[in-house]
């Protein structure tokens, strides 16, 4: 019985609160916030075997067919000829920005470039992209900045958002 008398009062209060007009302030002309950092997507022709160099960061290693494949996370894959343990030599570096993992079978190398899956054919001094599966992964899902507040809206035409940096924003549209 007691609930019946309280219920109409609660409904009336909720109704009044919901009917009150909202007055969101327009975005400021200038405010500190976040702007996206983009990585341009690589075309298949840009994924090539380059001159070798020292890995910036050591990642996963796999051996196949007398070669050592070593991931340099976010950068690409180093290839070393280990067929003669007395005279191992670096063969090259496959430039694959955003690479986070690799698998190899025979001369087929699977890796990612950010959210895309790549199937690469590696033979001698050549690398060919056999297949690209776009958005096969969710390695990156950085459509909003790390903290609340105003931010520059991401623009997919500029590439993939790989991070955020603090910046002075002018009439930001996103919050």
Tab-separated table of C-alpha atoms in Angstrom:
chain	number	residue	atom	x	y	z
A	1	UNK	CA	0.000	0.000	0.000
A	2	UNK	CA	2.751	2.358	0.897
A	3	UNK	CA	4.335	1.965	-2.585
A	4	UNK	CA	1.132	3.024	-4.346
A	5	UNK	CA	1.279	6.499	-2.803
A	6	UNK	CA	4.989	6.979	-3.621
A	7	UNK	CA	4.784	5.739	-7.224
A	8	UNK	CA	2.760	8.692	-8.653
A	9	UNK	CA	5.144	11.165	-6.994
A	10	UNK	CA	8.223	9.398	-8.498
A	11	UNK	CA	6.629	9.345	-11.958
A	12	UNK	CA	5.797	13.048	-11.721
A	13	UNK	CA	9.352	13.977	-10.662
A	14	UNK	CA	10.910	11.825	-13.393
A	15	UNK	CA	8.556	13.350	-15.968
A	16	UNK	CA	9.416	16.896	-14.945
A	17	UNK	CA	13.134	16.200	-14.974
A	18	UNK	CA	12.898	14.689	-18.457
A	19	UNK	CA	10.930	17.642	-19.847
A	20	UNK	CA	13.346	20.325	-18.812
A	21	UNK	CA	15.133	21.731	-21.889
A	22	UNK	CA	18.859	21.007	-22.143
A	23	UNK	CA	21.191	23.891	-22.816
A	24	UNK	CA	24.562	22.460	-23.811
A	25	UNK	CA	27.147	25.146	-24.176
A	26	UNK	CA	28.554	25.495	-27.687
A	27	UNK	CA	32.128	24.258	-28.100
A	28	UNK	CA	34.754	26.828	-27.137
A	29	UNK	CA	36.653	28.655	-29.874
A	30	UNK	CA	39.941	27.455	-28.415
A	31	UNK	CA	40.549	24.661	-25.904
A	32	UNK	CA	43.255	22.166	-24.998
A	33	UNK	CA	42.302	18.666	-26.057
A	34	UNK	CA	43.516	15.738	-28.130
A	35	UNK	CA	44.197	15.345	-31.822
A	36	UNK	CA	44.629	11.989	-33.562
A	37	UNK	CA	47.996	10.679	-34.729
A	38	UNK	CA	47.589	8.900	-38.056
A	39	UNK	CA	49.483	6.152	-39.818
A	40	UNK	CA	48.992	6.104	-43.532
A	41	UNK	CA	47.955	2.722	-44.807
A	42	UNK	CA	50.640	0.990	-46.849
A	43	UNK	CA	49.905	-0.021	-50.392
A	44	UNK	CA	50.939	-3.528	-51.378
A	45	UNK	CA	53.749	-2.092	-53.549
A	46	UNK	CA	55.283	-0.339	-50.520
A	47	UNK	CA	55.689	-3.609	-48.608
A	48	UNK	CA	59.113	-4.558	-49.905
A	49	UNK	CA	62.413	-6.036	-48.836
A	50	UNK	CA	64.701	-3.216	-47.697
A	51	UNK	CA	68.318	-3.101	-46.557
A	52	UNK	CA	68.876	-4.783	-43.262
A	53	UNK	CA	69.391	-2.895	-40.023
A	54	UNK	CA	69.478	-3.592	-36.308
A	55	UNK	CA	66.023	-4.319	-34.802
A	56	UNK	CA	64.699	-1.490	-32.642
A	57	UNK	CA	62.797	-3.978	-30.500
A	58	UNK	CA	63.178	-7.733	-30.506
A	59	UNK	CA	59.988	-9.678	-31.038
A	60	UNK	CA	58.837	-13.137	-32.009
A	61	UNK	CA	61.294	-15.347	-33.936
A	62	UNK	CA	60.558	-18.209	-36.317
A	63	UNK	CA	62.850	-20.474	-38.354
A	64	UNK	CA	61.871	-21.870	-41.747
A	65	UNK	CA	63.892	-23.149	-44.706
A	66	UNK	CA	67.285	-22.040	-43.411
A	67	UNK	CA	66.070	-18.522	-42.541
A	68	UNK	CA	65.343	-16.786	-39.251
A	69	UNK	CA	62.394	-14.383	-39.323
A	70	UNK	CA	62.339	-11.892	-36.451
A	71	UNK	CA	59.522	-9.475	-35.732
A	72	UNK	CA	60.415	-5.861	-34.963
A	73	UNK	CA	57.019	-4.945	-33.387
A	74	UNK	CA	55.248	-2.132	-35.165
A	75	UNK	CA	57.997	-1.866	-37.804
A	76	UNK	CA	58.337	-5.094	-39.791
A	77	UNK	CA	60.276	-8.355	-40.101
A	78	UNK	CA	64.040	-8.988	-40.248
A	79	UNK	CA	65.297	-11.953	-42.278
A	80	UNK	CA	68.618	-13.687	-41.536
A	81	UNK	CA	70.118	-16.537	-43.557
A	82	UNK	CA	71.124	-19.184	-40.994
A	83	UNK	CA	71.703	-22.061	-43.445
A	84	UNK	CA	75.419	-21.948	-42.568
A	85	UNK	CA	75.705	-21.391	-38.794
A	86	UNK	CA	79.357	-20.384	-39.242
A	87	UNK	CA	78.428	-17.573	-41.630
A	88	UNK	CA	74.979	-16.278	-40.764
A	89	UNK	CA	74.097	-13.130	-42.695
A	90	UNK	CA	71.259	-10.667	-42.641
A	91	UNK	CA	69.241	-10.794	-45.840
A	92	UNK	CA	66.906	-7.847	-45.411
A	93	UNK	CA	64.030	-6.198	-43.666
A	94	UNK	CA	60.386	-6.386	-44.762
A	95	UNK	CA	58.843	-2.995	-44.103
A	96	UNK	CA	55.418	-3.727	-42.530
A	97	UNK	CA	54.267	-0.860	-40.274
A	98	UNK	CA	51.973	-1.987	-37.466
A	99	UNK	CA	53.117	-5.641	-37.598
A	100	UNK	CA	52.410	-7.369	-34.265
A	101	UNK	CA	52.761	-11.070	-35.075
A	102	UNK	CA	53.973	-13.460	-37.743
A	103	UNK	CA	53.556	-17.061	-38.861
A	104	UNK	CA	55.420	-18.851	-41.637
A	105	UNK	CA	54.993	-22.055	-43.598
A	106	UNK	CA	57.283	-22.854	-46.492
A	107	UNK	CA	57.707	-19.511	-48.262
A	108	UNK	CA	54.381	-18.003	-47.123
A	109	UNK	CA	54.571	-15.467	-44.332
A	110	UNK	CA	51.436	-14.240	-42.550
A	111	UNK	CA	51.523	-10.993	-40.636
A	112	UNK	CA	49.449	-7.881	-40.113
A	113	UNK	CA	49.756	-4.248	-41.059
A	114	UNK	CA	47.701	-2.625	-38.332
A	115	UNK	CA	44.221	-4.187	-38.772
A	116	UNK	CA	44.845	-5.892	-42.140
A	117	UNK	CA	46.021	-9.478	-42.580
A	118	UNK	CA	48.816	-9.937	-45.138
A	119	UNK	CA	49.867	-13.137	-46.889
A	120	UNK	CA	53.389	-12.582	-48.226
A	121	UNK	CA	55.425	-14.782	-50.522
A	122	UNK	CA	59.091	-14.565	-49.575
A	123	UNK	CA	61.611	-15.892	-52.074
A	124	UNK	CA	65.239	-14.879	-52.371
A	125	UNK	CA	65.494	-11.102	-52.443
A	126	UNK	CA	61.796	-10.585	-53.243
A	127	UNK	CA	58.606	-10.170	-51.262
A	128	UNK	CA	55.203	-10.272	-52.948
A	129	UNK	CA	51.879	-9.516	-51.313
A	130	UNK	CA	49.654	-12.426	-52.329
A	131	UNK	CA	46.614	-11.356	-50.371
A	132	UNK	CA	45.404	-8.584	-48.079
A	133	UNK	CA	42.323	-9.055	-45.916
A	134	UNK	CA	41.235	-5.614	-44.788
A	135	UNK	CA	40.058	-5.131	-41.190
A	136	UNK	CA	40.674	-8.779	-40.292
A	137	UNK	CA	41.831	-7.727	-36.803
A	138	UNK	CA	41.047	-5.164	-34.151
A	139	UNK	CA	44.654	-4.452	-33.272
A	140	UNK	CA	43.837	-0.767	-33.251
A	141	UNK	CA	40.568	0.680	-32.099
A	142	UNK	CA	41.580	4.156	-31.058
A	143	UNK	CA	38.600	6.189	-32.211
A	144	UNK	CA	38.448	8.170	-28.975
A	145	UNK	CA	41.232	9.766	-26.933
A	146	UNK	CA	42.467	8.389	-23.608
A	147	UNK	CA	40.739	11.058	-21.474
A	148	UNK	CA	37.408	12.873	-21.447
A	149	UNK	CA	37.121	16.297	-23.012
A	150	UNK	CA	37.229	17.868	-26.446
A	151	UNK	CA	39.062	16.207	-29.306
A	152	UNK	CA	39.538	16.529	-33.040
A	153	UNK	CA	37.186	14.116	-34.777
A	154	UNK	CA	39.077	11.302	-36.560
A	155	UNK	CA	39.166	11.549	-40.360
A	156	UNK	CA	39.416	8.081	-41.995
A	157	UNK	CA	40.742	9.643	-45.200
A	158	UNK	CA	43.953	10.533	-43.317
A	159	UNK	CA	44.686	6.906	-42.365
A	160	UNK	CA	44.401	4.793	-39.236
A	161	UNK	CA	44.440	6.447	-35.794
A	162	UNK	CA	47.421	4.982	-33.951
A	163	UNK	CA	47.450	7.335	-30.991
A	164	UNK	CA	46.483	10.716	-29.564
A	165	UNK	CA	48.477	13.804	-28.611
A	166	UNK	CA	47.569	16.879	-26.585
A	167	UNK	CA	47.078	19.973	-28.697
A	168	UNK	CA	45.343	23.327	-28.817
A	169	UNK	CA	42.064	22.802	-30.688
A	170	UNK	CA	40.021	25.448	-32.480
A	171	UNK	CA	36.227	24.982	-32.464
A	172	UNK	CA	36.376	21.203	-31.858
A	173	UNK	CA	33.322	19.224	-32.967
A	174	UNK	CA	33.867	16.066	-30.873
A	175	UNK	CA	33.613	15.572	-27.128
